[in-house]
């Protein structure tokens, strides 16, 4: 057990893909977590399949490394604003943050979001300028941009006097000056020990543990992860669980663990300042307090930003319902969604008037699409509606969420991007020429104005554009926005698609399916070139005759069809359409067909 003054609790906060998980990998390797000859998988902190596939961190994870006599409790947090609920909880558990910034890209919108949360919590920042070896790296300019960002966010004098370290996360090196040679991450470790304070808290005071995360173990069940704010927690010691509403439940935990390397290690006791895992507490949730049974005192509840986007989950009623999923009933769907809210505090689930529908609200399209993809992979089958923004009435005025949108494109695409954003009620904020043939554009745009924009943007910029967005504020309702100008190509009958039928249909628009695919009446099989929906017979077969025509030798030619991802399906559908999701398939359909 480490003494309180030998513990450092820190979080790594950064924008998507600025390298924080890779840097943590390097810290783990150099602190002796792995054997010298062990083959190490990249991104060891990303244990979720979706995280590895998308290269982003979704759920916060804890680990601990020993550096000399010090124990460093490290929390790797999400960099995307849609998972900001994770960040908001983590800042309650740590005393400092490593703010990781790409040496070329500089601070990005999500960097602003998570840094604001850290500064509001009075955390001590260390600025880490990463990917220092990147082509066109500009560390001095990026440092100035970070300082401007701190000033914009009203950082106090202590926070403005932040230390800086330059790293190459993939190579596992750090230095105090750009270009200075280094063999390892020792300068970073030393800076953490010297700059981030030891945790506060009185070991002699009554016990208080704030629950900030819920983990699940297949053998031990639900586990509460949190920081010992005051007192000493002992294994199997009776405690009082204080719920968010003030209800008190006397319970006896069955296990106590601390983090050691990538594992949870059993512990007999833990002092104030340590991050612990407690098992055996029934009905424990994020925001609860584990307290002394003789003097139970609750901690202040963690405030989480409200959701901004909602979708309706439906029990699947498509003609193909029940063919590919293991869990298809409303009871199974509802149970799973409610279970998700226990560990994801940014998620809200409400039952509707109909027993087979659930209104699910989250922080953005990505937040909700990750939930859907996770459920698909677990064997669930369901349908979802088009995402809708959550409106609020503020001082008698109807308001909607506004996003801060940052776009980086080659100079020749600036015009088309500005043209596309105009009808989406976009407000231009800033333009910056980067000098390398790229331009950075900043806008404020209603969240609903971005529905369907990403795929259009990638097409217009030929895949060379980059866009990021995060919540900015609520503003008065901007009026109607046309986010989709084209209709759907809809299957006319049940059957299997044929090359002949598809050849005729592709003249009317772009197809989403190839030949030999089962379809049903009302299923969306493509995008119409016109603004109206169009019924097409893609199951039509070519009738053979004894007559030989001059075109008999001409074979059927089909253009490649567009493969639609889950996010693209959500962006594409209209208000009267649904996305059908199964473990094996993604389909879109009309809610009803006349």
Coordinates of C-alpha atoms in Angstrom, one line a residue:
X1 CA 0.0 0.0 0.0
X2 CA 1.4 3.4 -1.0
X3 CA 1.3 6.4 1.4
X4 CA -0.9 9.3 0.4
X5 CA 2.0 11.6 -0.6
X6 CA 3.4 8.9 -2.9
X7 CA 0.3 8.7 -5.1
X8 CA -0.5 10.8 -8.2
X9 CA -3.9 10.6 -9.8
X10 CA -4.0 11.9 -13.4
X11 CA -6.2 11.7 -16.5
X12 CA -5.0 11.9 -20.1
X13 CA -7.3 14.2 -22.1
X14 CA -7.0 14.9 -25.8
X15 CA -8.9 15.2 -29.1
X16 CA -9.7 12.1 -31.1
X17 CA -6.6 10.4 -32.6
X18 CA -4.1 12.8 -31.0
X19 CA -2.3 9.7 -29.6
X20 CA -3.3 9.5 -25.9
X21 CA -3.9 5.7 -25.9
X22 CA -0.6 5.1 -27.7
X23 CA 1.2 7.2 -25.2
X24 CA -0.3 5.3 -22.3
X25 CA 0.9 2.1 -24.1
X26 CA 4.4 3.5 -24.0
X27 CA 4.2 4.4 -20.3
X28 CA 3.0 0.9 -19.5
X29 CA 5.9 -0.7 -21.5
X30 CA 8.6 1.5 -19.9
X31 CA 7.3 1.0 -16.3
X32 CA 7.8 -2.8 -16.5
X33 CA 4.1 -3.8 -17.0
X34 CA 5.2 -6.2 -19.7
X35 CA 8.1 -8.7 -19.9
X36 CA 11.1 -7.7 -22.0
X37 CA 10.4 -10.3 -24.6
X38 CA 6.6 -10.1 -24.5
X39 CA 4.9 -9.4 -27.8
X40 CA 2.7 -6.3 -27.1
X41 CA -0.4 -5.4 -29.0
X42 CA -0.8 -1.7 -30.0
X43 CA -3.5 0.3 -28.1
X44 CA -3.6 -2.1 -25.2
X45 CA -5.9 0.3 -23.3
X46 CA -8.5 -0.1 -26.1
X47 CA -10.0 -3.4 -25.1
X48 CA -13.4 -2.9 -26.9
X49 CA -13.7 -4.2 -30.4
X50 CA -15.3 -1.0 -31.6
X51 CA -12.5 1.0 -30.1
X52 CA -9.8 -1.0 -31.9
X53 CA -11.8 -0.7 -35.2
X54 CA -12.5 3.0 -35.1
X55 CA -9.2 4.0 -33.4
X56 CA -11.1 6.0 -30.7
X57 CA -11.5 5.5 -27.0
X58 CA -15.1 5.2 -25.9
X59 CA -15.2 4.1 -22.3
X60 CA -12.7 5.4 -19.6
X61 CA -10.2 2.9 -18.3
X62 CA -7.9 2.8 -15.3
X63 CA -4.4 1.5 -14.9
X64 CA -1.5 2.2 -12.6
X65 CA 2.2 2.2 -13.0
X66 CA 5.0 2.4 -10.4
X67 CA 7.7 5.0 -11.1
X68 CA 10.4 4.7 -8.5
X69 CA 8.6 4.9 -5.2
X70 CA 5.5 6.6 -6.7
X71 CA 2.3 5.1 -7.8
X72 CA 0.7 6.8 -10.8
X73 CA -3.0 6.1 -11.2
X74 CA -3.7 6.8 -14.9
X75 CA -7.1 7.2 -16.5
X76 CA -7.4 7.1 -20.3
X77 CA -10.5 9.1 -21.3
X78 CA -12.5 9.5 -24.5
X79 CA -11.5 12.4 -26.8
X80 CA -14.9 12.7 -28.6
X81 CA -17.5 15.2 -27.2
X82 CA -20.2 12.6 -27.6
X83 CA -18.6 10.6 -24.7
X84 CA -18.0 13.7 -22.6
X85 CA -20.0 12.2 -19.8
X86 CA -17.0 10.0 -19.2
X87 CA -14.7 13.0 -19.0
X88 CA -17.0 14.9 -16.6
X89 CA -16.9 12.0 -14.2
X90 CA -13.2 11.3 -14.4
X91 CA -12.2 14.9 -13.4
X92 CA -13.8 14.2 -10.0
X93 CA -11.3 11.3 -9.5
X94 CA -8.0 12.9 -10.4
X95 CA -5.8 15.9 -9.4
X96 CA -4.1 16.7 -12.7
X97 CA -4.4 16.1 -16.4
X98 CA -2.0 15.5 -19.3
X99 CA -3.5 17.7 -22.1
X100 CA -2.3 16.0 -25.2
X101 CA -2.1 18.1 -28.4
X102 CA -1.0 17.1 -31.8
X103 CA 2.2 18.9 -32.9
X104 CA 0.7 19.6 -36.3
X105 CA -3.1 20.0 -35.8
X106 CA -3.0 21.9 -32.6
X107 CA -6.0 22.3 -30.2
X108 CA -9.3 21.0 -31.8
X109 CA -12.9 21.5 -30.8
X110 CA -13.1 18.5 -28.5
X111 CA -9.8 19.6 -26.9
X112 CA -11.6 22.8 -25.9
X113 CA -14.5 20.8 -24.5
X114 CA -12.5 18.5 -22.3
X115 CA -10.1 21.2 -21.2
X116 CA -12.9 23.4 -20.0
X117 CA -14.1 20.5 -17.8
X118 CA -10.6 20.0 -16.4
X119 CA -10.1 23.7 -15.7
X120 CA -13.5 24.1 -14.1
X121 CA -12.6 21.3 -11.7
X122 CA -9.4 23.2 -10.8
X123 CA -7.1 20.4 -12.1
X124 CA -3.4 21.1 -12.6
X125 CA -2.6 20.7 -16.3
X126 CA 0.6 19.4 -18.0
X127 CA 0.6 20.2 -21.7
X128 CA 2.0 17.3 -23.8
X129 CA 2.7 18.2 -27.4
X130 CA 2.7 14.8 -29.1
X131 CA 3.7 13.4 -32.5
X132 CA 6.7 15.8 -32.5
X133 CA 8.1 13.7 -35.4
X134 CA 5.1 14.3 -37.7
X135 CA 5.7 15.9 -41.1
X136 CA 5.0 19.7 -40.9
X137 CA 5.0 19.6 -37.1
X138 CA 4.9 23.2 -35.7
X139 CA 5.4 22.8 -31.9
X140 CA 6.1 26.5 -31.2
X141 CA 2.9 27.7 -33.0
X142 CA 0.9 25.0 -31.4
X143 CA 2.1 26.0 -27.9
X144 CA 0.9 29.6 -28.6
X145 CA -2.5 28.2 -29.7
X146 CA -2.7 26.2 -26.5
X147 CA -1.9 29.3 -24.4
X148 CA -4.6 31.3 -26.3
X149 CA -7.1 28.5 -25.6
X150 CA -6.3 28.6 -21.8
X151 CA -6.9 32.3 -21.8
X152 CA -10.2 32.0 -23.7
X153 CA -11.3 29.5 -21.1
X154 CA -10.5 31.8 -18.2
X155 CA -7.8 29.7 -16.7
X156 CA -6.4 31.0 -13.4
X157 CA -2.8 32.1 -13.0
X158 CA -1.6 28.8 -11.7
X159 CA -3.2 27.0 -14.6
X160 CA -1.7 29.4 -17.2
X161 CA 1.8 28.7 -15.8
X162 CA 1.6 25.1 -17.2
X163 CA 4.7 23.0 -17.8
X164 CA 5.3 21.6 -21.3
X165 CA 6.8 18.3 -22.5
X166 CA 7.3 17.2 -26.1
X167 CA 6.7 13.5 -26.9
X168 CA 6.8 10.9 -29.6
X169 CA 4.2 8.5 -28.2
X170 CA 4.8 5.8 -30.8
X171 CA 8.6 5.8 -30.2
X172 CA 8.1 6.2 -26.4
X173 CA 10.3 9.3 -26.0
X174 CA 9.9 12.6 -24.3
X175 CA 12.0 15.8 -24.0
X176 CA 11.6 19.3 -22.4
X177 CA 12.5 21.0 -25.7
X178 CA 11.5 20.2 -29.3
X179 CA 14.3 18.4 -31.1
X180 CA 16.1 17.6 -27.9
X181 CA 17.3 13.9 -28.1
X182 CA 15.8 11.5 -25.7
X183 CA 15.8 7.7 -25.2
X184 CA 12.7 7.3 -23.1
X185 CA 9.7 8.9 -21.3
X186 CA 11.6 9.7 -18.1
X187 CA 11.2 13.5 -18.6
X188 CA 7.4 13.0 -18.7
X189 CA 7.4 10.7 -15.6
X190 CA 9.5 13.3 -13.7
X191 CA 7.2 16.1 -14.7
X192 CA 4.1 14.2 -13.5
X193 CA 5.7 13.5 -10.1
X194 CA 6.9 17.1 -9.7
X195 CA 3.9 19.0 -11.1
X196 CA 0.7 17.1 -10.1
X197 CA 0.0 17.3 -6.4
X198 CA -0.5 14.4 -4.1
X199 CA -4.2 13.7 -3.5
X200 CA -5.9 15.5 -0.6
X201 CA -8.1 13.9 1.9
X202 CA -8.0 13.0 5.6
X203 CA -7.4 9.3 6.4
X204 CA -8.7 10.0 10.0
X205 CA -12.1 11.4 8.8
X206 CA -15.2 9.2 8.3
X207 CA -15.1 7.1 5.1
X208 CA -16.3 8.7 1.8
X209 CA -15.8 7.1 -1.6
X210 CA -17.4 8.8 -4.6
X211 CA -18.5 6.3 -7.3
X212 CA -17.5 7.6 -10.7
X213 CA -17.6 4.5 -12.9
X214 CA -19.4 1.2 -13.0
X215 CA -17.6 -1.9 -14.2
X216 CA -18.9 -5.4 -14.7
X217 CA -17.2 -8.6 -14.0
X218 CA -18.7 -11.9 -15.2
X219 CA -17.9 -13.5 -11.8
X220 CA -18.2 -10.7 -9.3
X221 CA -21.0 -8.7 -11.0
X222 CA -21.3 -5.0 -10.8
X223 CA -18.3 -3.2 -9.4
X224 CA -18.0 0.4 -8.2
X225 CA -14.9 2.4 -9.2
X226 CA -14.1 5.6 -7.4
X227 CA -11.7 7.6 -5.3
X228 CA -11.4 7.4 -1.5
X229 CA -12.1 11.0 -0.7
X230 CA -11.7 10.7 3.1
X231 CA -11.1 7.9 5.6
X232 CA -9.8 4.4 5.0
X233 CA -11.8 1.7 3.2
X234 CA -11.3 -1.9 4.3
X235 CA -12.2 -5.2 2.6
X236 CA -15.6 -6.6 3.6
X237 CA -16.1 -3.7 6.1
X238 CA -19.7 -2.7 6.6
X239 CA -20.6 0.6 4.8
X240 CA -23.6 2.7 3.9
X241 CA -24.4 3.3 0.3
X242 CA -25.9 6.8 -0.1
X243 CA -28.0 7.1 -3.3
X244 CA -28.2 10.2 -5.4
X245 CA -31.7 10.9 -4.0
X246 CA -30.5 10.7 -0.4
X247 CA -31.7 7.1 0.3
X248 CA -29.3 5.2 2.6
X249 CA -28.6 1.4 2.3
X250 CA -26.5 -0.5 4.8
X251 CA -24.4 -3.0 2.9
X252 CA -21.2 -5.1 3.3
X253 CA -18.9 -5.2 0.2
X254 CA -17.5 -8.6 -0.8
X255 CA -14.3 -7.4 -2.2
X256 CA -11.8 -4.5 -2.4
X257 CA -9.3 -4.0 -5.2
X258 CA -6.8 -1.4 -6.4
X259 CA -5.3 -0.9 -9.8
X260 CA -1.9 -2.4 -10.5
X261 CA -0.6 -2.3 -14.1
X262 CA -3.5 -3.4 -16.2
X263 CA -5.1 -5.6 -13.5
X264 CA -7.2 -5.1 -10.4
X265 CA -5.3 -6.4 -7.4
X266 CA -7.1 -7.5 -4.2
X267 CA -6.3 -5.2 -1.2
X268 CA -7.0 -5.3 2.5
X269 CA -7.4 -1.5 2.8
X270 CA -6.9 1.7 0.9
X271 CA -6.2 5.2 2.2
X272 CA -7.7 8.6 1.2
X273 CA -6.5 9.5 -2.3
X274 CA -6.4 6.0 -3.7
X275 CA -8.6 4.9 -6.6
X276 CA -10.4 1.6 -5.7
X277 CA -12.8 -1.0 -7.0
X278 CA -15.5 -2.2 -4.7
X279 CA -17.5 -5.3 -5.5
X280 CA -20.7 -6.8 -3.9
X281 CA -22.7 -3.6 -3.6
X282 CA -26.3 -4.1 -4.8
X283 CA -27.9 -1.4 -6.9
X284 CA -24.8 0.8 -6.9
X285 CA -24.7 3.5 -9.5
X286 CA -22.6 6.4 -10.7
X287 CA -22.9 9.4 -8.3
X288 CA -23.5 7.3 -5.2
X289 CA -21.4 7.6 -2.1
X290 CA -19.9 4.7 -0.1
X291 CA -19.8 6.1 3.5
X292 CA -19.0 5.3 7.1
X293 CA -22.0 3.5 8.7
X294 CA -21.6 5.6 11.9
X295 CA -21.3 9.0 10.3
X296 CA -22.7 8.7 6.7
X297 CA -22.0 11.9 4.8
X298 CA -22.8 12.1 1.0
X299 CA -20.5 13.8 -1.5
X300 CA -21.9 16.3 -3.9
X301 CA -23.5 14.7 -7.0
X302 CA -21.6 14.9 -10.3
X303 CA -23.2 17.3 -12.7
X304 CA -23.4 15.9 -16.3
X305 CA -24.3 17.9 -19.4
X306 CA -27.7 17.0 -20.7
X307 CA -28.3 15.0 -23.9
X308 CA -28.8 16.9 -27.2
X309 CA -30.0 14.2 -29.6
X310 CA -32.6 11.4 -29.4
X311 CA -33.8 8.4 -31.4
X312 CA -36.7 6.0 -30.9
X313 CA -35.8 2.3 -30.7
X314 CA -38.6 0.1 -32.1
X315 CA -39.1 -3.6 -31.8
X316 CA -38.5 -4.8 -35.3
X317 CA -41.7 -5.3 -37.4
X318 CA -40.0 -5.8 -40.7
X319 CA -41.0 -8.8 -42.8
X320 CA -37.5 -10.2 -42.0
X321 CA -37.9 -9.7 -38.2
X322 CA -36.6 -12.5 -36.0
X323 CA -34.5 -14.3 -38.7
X324 CA -31.0 -13.1 -37.6
X325 CA -31.2 -11.9 -34.0
X326 CA -31.2 -13.7 -30.7
X327 CA -33.0 -10.9 -28.7
X328 CA -36.0 -9.6 -30.5
X329 CA -38.7 -8.8 -27.9
X330 CA -39.6 -5.5 -26.3
X331 CA -38.7 -6.9 -22.8
X332 CA -35.2 -7.9 -23.9
X333 CA -34.7 -4.6 -25.7
X334 CA -35.9 -2.5 -22.8
X335 CA -33.8 -4.4 -20.2
X336 CA -30.6 -3.9 -22.3
X337 CA -31.3 -0.2 -22.8
X338 CA -32.0 0.3 -19.0
X339 CA -28.8 -1.6 -18.2
X340 CA -26.8 0.8 -20.4
X341 CA -28.0 3.8 -18.4
X342 CA -26.5 2.4 -15.2
X343 CA -22.9 2.7 -16.5
X344 CA -23.4 5.5 -19.1
X345 CA -24.7 8.6 -17.2
X346 CA -25.0 10.6 -20.4
X347 CA -27.7 8.2 -21.7
X348 CA -31.4 8.6 -21.0
X349 CA -34.1 6.0 -21.8
X350 CA -37.9 6.6 -21.6
X351 CA -40.7 4.2 -22.3
X352 CA -43.3 5.6 -24.7
X353 CA -47.1 5.1 -24.8
X354 CA -46.4 2.0 -26.9
X355 CA -44.7 -0.9 -25.1
X356 CA -42.5 -1.7 -28.0
X357 CA -40.9 1.8 -28.3
X358 CA -38.2 3.5 -26.3
X359 CA -37.0 7.1 -26.5
X360 CA -33.2 7.1 -26.1
X361 CA -31.3 10.3 -25.7
X362 CA -27.6 10.9 -25.9
X363 CA -24.8 13.4 -26.5
X364 CA -24.7 13.0 -30.3
X365 CA -25.0 10.7 -33.3
X366 CA -21.7 9.0 -32.6
X367 CA -22.7 8.3 -28.9
X368 CA -26.0 6.7 -30.0
X369 CA -24.5 4.8 -33.0
X370 CA -21.9 3.2 -30.8
X371 CA -24.7 2.0 -28.5
X372 CA -26.6 0.6 -31.5
X373 CA -23.5 -1.2 -32.9
X374 CA -22.7 -2.7 -29.5
X375 CA -26.2 -4.1 -29.2
X376 CA -26.2 -5.5 -32.7
X377 CA -23.0 -7.4 -31.9
X378 CA -24.5 -8.8 -28.8
X379 CA -27.3 -10.4 -30.8
X380 CA -30.1 -7.7 -30.6
X381 CA -32.5 -7.0 -33.4
X382 CA -34.4 -3.7 -33.5
X383 CA -35.3 -0.6 -35.6
X384 CA -34.5 3.0 -35.0
X385 CA -36.0 6.3 -36.2
X386 CA -34.2 9.3 -37.6
X387 CA -32.2 11.2 -34.9
X388 CA -33.9 14.3 -33.6
X389 CA -32.4 17.2 -31.6
X390 CA -33.7 17.9 -28.1
X391 CA -35.3 21.3 -27.9
X392 CA -35.5 23.5 -24.8
X393 CA -37.6 26.5 -23.8
X394 CA -35.3 29.2 -22.3
X395 CA -37.0 32.3 -20.9
X396 CA -40.0 31.6 -23.0
X397 CA -38.1 31.1 -26.3
X398 CA -37.8 27.8 -28.1
X399 CA -34.1 26.9 -28.4
X400 CA -32.1 24.2 -30.0
X401 CA -28.5 22.9 -29.6
X402 CA -25.8 24.6 -31.6
X403 CA -22.6 22.8 -32.6
X404 CA -19.1 24.3 -33.0
X405 CA -17.9 22.9 -36.4
X406 CA -14.3 22.9 -37.4
X407 CA -13.4 21.9 -41.0
X408 CA -10.1 21.5 -42.6
X409 CA -10.0 21.0 -46.4
X410 CA -7.7 21.6 -49.4
X411 CA -8.0 25.1 -50.6
X412 CA -9.9 24.2 -53.8
X413 CA -12.8 22.8 -51.8
X414 CA -13.5 25.8 -49.6
X415 CA -16.1 27.2 -52.0
X416 CA -18.2 24.0 -52.2
X417 CA -18.1 23.5 -48.4
X418 CA -19.4 27.0 -47.8
X419 CA -22.1 26.5 -50.5
X420 CA -23.3 23.2 -48.8
X421 CA -23.4 24.7 -45.3
X422 CA -25.4 27.8 -46.3
X423 CA -28.8 26.1 -46.5
X424 CA -28.1 24.4 -43.1
X425 CA -28.4 27.7 -41.2
X426 CA -24.7 27.9 -40.7
X427 CA -23.0 30.9 -39.1
X428 CA -19.4 31.6 -40.3
X429 CA -17.0 32.3 -37.5
X430 CA -13.4 32.1 -38.7
X431 CA -11.1 31.1 -41.6
X432 CA -7.4 30.4 -41.4
X433 CA -5.0 29.6 -44.2
X434 CA -2.6 27.0 -42.9
X435 CA 0.1 27.6 -45.6
X436 CA 0.3 24.0 -46.7
X437 CA -2.5 24.1 -49.3
X438 CA -5.2 23.6 -46.6
X439 CA -7.7 26.0 -45.0
X440 CA -9.3 25.7 -41.6
X441 CA -12.9 26.9 -41.4
X442 CA -14.9 27.4 -38.2
X443 CA -18.7 27.6 -38.0
X444 CA -21.6 27.6 -35.6
X445 CA -24.4 25.4 -36.9
X446 CA -27.6 23.8 -35.5
X447 CA -27.0 20.2 -34.5
X448 CA -29.8 19.1 -36.9
X449 CA -28.1 21.0 -39.7
X450 CA -25.3 18.4 -39.5
X451 CA -27.6 15.4 -40.0
X452 CA -26.6 13.9 -43.3
X453 CA -23.8 16.4 -43.9
X454 CA -20.8 14.1 -43.2
X455 CA -21.3 11.8 -46.2
X456 CA -22.1 14.7 -48.5
X457 CA -18.9 16.5 -47.2
X458 CA -16.7 13.5 -47.8
X459 CA -18.1 13.1 -51.3
X460 CA -17.6 16.8 -52.2
X461 CA -14.0 16.8 -50.8
X462 CA -13.1 13.4 -52.4
X463 CA -12.3 12.1 -48.9
X464 CA -9.6 14.7 -48.3
X465 CA -11.6 16.9 -45.9
X466 CA -11.6 16.6 -42.1
X467 CA -14.5 17.7 -39.9
X468 CA -15.0 17.8 -36.1
X469 CA -17.8 19.2 -34.1
X470 CA -18.8 19.6 -30.4
X471 CA -21.6 21.2 -28.5
X472 CA -21.4 25.0 -28.2
X473 CA -24.6 26.3 -26.7
X474 CA -28.4 26.5 -27.0
X475 CA -29.8 29.3 -29.3
X476 CA -33.2 30.3 -30.6
X477 CA -34.8 27.8 -33.1
X478 CA -33.3 28.6 -36.5
X479 CA -36.3 27.5 -38.6
X480 CA -36.7 24.7 -41.1
X481 CA -33.6 23.1 -42.5
X482 CA -33.6 20.9 -45.6
X483 CA -30.9 18.3 -44.9
X484 CA -31.8 15.9 -47.7
X485 CA -32.8 17.0 -51.2
X486 CA -33.3 13.5 -52.8
X487 CA -35.9 10.8 -52.4
X488 CA -35.5 7.1 -51.8
X489 CA -35.7 4.2 -54.3
X490 CA -38.1 1.7 -52.7
X491 CA -38.6 -2.0 -53.4
X492 CA -41.9 -2.6 -55.2
X493 CA -42.3 -6.2 -54.1
X494 CA -40.8 -9.0 -51.9
X495 CA -38.2 -11.2 -53.6
X496 CA -34.5 -11.4 -54.5
X497 CA -32.8 -8.7 -56.5
X498 CA -31.8 -9.5 -60.1
X499 CA -29.2 -7.9 -62.3
X500 CA -31.9 -7.1 -64.8
X501 CA -34.1 -5.4 -62.3
X502 CA -31.2 -3.4 -60.8
X503 CA -29.9 -2.3 -64.2
X504 CA -33.2 -0.6 -64.8
X505 CA -33.3 0.9 -61.3
X506 CA -29.8 2.3 -61.4
X507 CA -30.9 4.6 -64.2
X508 CA -33.1 6.4 -61.6
X509 CA -30.4 6.9 -58.9
X510 CA -27.7 5.3 -56.8
X511 CA -28.2 1.7 -55.5
X512 CA -27.5 0.4 -52.0
X513 CA -27.8 -3.3 -52.8
X514 CA -26.3 -5.7 -55.3
X515 CA -27.8 -8.7 -57.2
X516 CA -29.0 -11.7 -55.3
X517 CA -30.0 -9.8 -52.1
X518 CA -33.4 -10.6 -50.4
X519 CA -35.6 -7.6 -50.2
X520 CA -39.2 -6.8 -49.2
X521 CA -41.8 -4.4 -50.2
X522 CA -41.1 -1.0 -48.7
X523 CA -37.3 -1.6 -48.2
X524 CA -35.1 1.3 -49.3
X525 CA -32.7 0.0 -51.9
X526 CA -31.1 3.2 -53.2
X527 CA -31.2 7.0 -53.4
X528 CA -33.4 8.6 -56.2
X529 CA -31.8 11.2 -58.4
X530 CA -35.0 13.3 -58.0
X531 CA -36.7 14.7 -54.8
X532 CA -39.5 12.2 -54.7
X533 CA -39.6 8.6 -53.4
X534 CA -39.9 6.1 -56.3
X535 CA -41.1 2.5 -56.3
X536 CA -38.8 0.3 -58.4
X537 CA -39.1 -3.4 -59.2
X538 CA -35.5 -4.7 -58.5
X539 CA -36.7 -8.4 -58.5
X540 CA -37.8 -8.2 -62.2
X541 CA -36.6 -11.1 -64.3
X542 CA -35.7 -10.9 -68.0
X543 CA -38.1 -12.9 -70.1
X544 CA -36.5 -15.2 -72.6
X545 CA -37.8 -15.8 -76.1
X546 CA -36.9 -17.8 -79.2
X547 CA -36.2 -14.6 -81.1
X548 CA -32.6 -13.5 -81.3
X549 CA -32.2 -9.7 -81.2
X550 CA -29.2 -7.6 -82.3
X551 CA -28.6 -6.8 -78.6
X552 CA -28.7 -10.3 -77.3
X553 CA -24.9 -10.5 -76.7
X554 CA -24.9 -7.4 -74.6
X555 CA -24.5 -8.5 -70.9
X556 CA -26.1 -6.7 -68.0
X557 CA -23.8 -4.1 -66.5
X558 CA -24.2 -2.8 -63.0
X559 CA -22.4 0.1 -61.4
X560 CA -20.9 -0.6 -58.0
X561 CA -23.5 -0.1 -55.3
X562 CA -22.9 2.1 -52.2
X563 CA -22.1 0.2 -49.0
X564 CA -23.9 2.0 -46.2
X565 CA -22.4 2.1 -42.7
X566 CA -24.6 2.4 -39.6
X567 CA -23.9 6.2 -39.3
X568 CA -24.6 6.7 -43.0
X569 CA -28.0 5.0 -42.7
X570 CA -28.9 7.2 -39.7
X571 CA -27.9 10.3 -41.7
X572 CA -29.8 9.2 -44.8
X573 CA -33.2 8.2 -43.5
X574 CA -36.1 10.7 -43.5
X575 CA -38.7 11.2 -40.8
X576 CA -41.0 8.5 -42.3
X577 CA -38.2 5.9 -42.5
X578 CA -36.5 3.5 -40.2
X579 CA -33.1 1.7 -40.0
X580 CA -33.5 -2.0 -39.3
X581 CA -30.5 -3.5 -37.4
X582 CA -29.6 -7.1 -36.9
X583 CA -26.4 -8.9 -36.0
X584 CA -25.8 -9.6 -39.7
X585 CA -27.6 -6.8 -41.6
X586 CA -28.4 -3.2 -41.9
X587 CA -31.5 -2.3 -43.9
X588 CA -33.6 0.9 -44.3
X589 CA -37.3 0.8 -44.9
X590 CA -40.4 3.1 -45.1
X591 CA -42.5 3.1 -41.9
X592 CA -45.5 2.2 -44.0
X593 CA -46.1 1.5 -47.7
X594 CA -49.4 2.4 -49.5

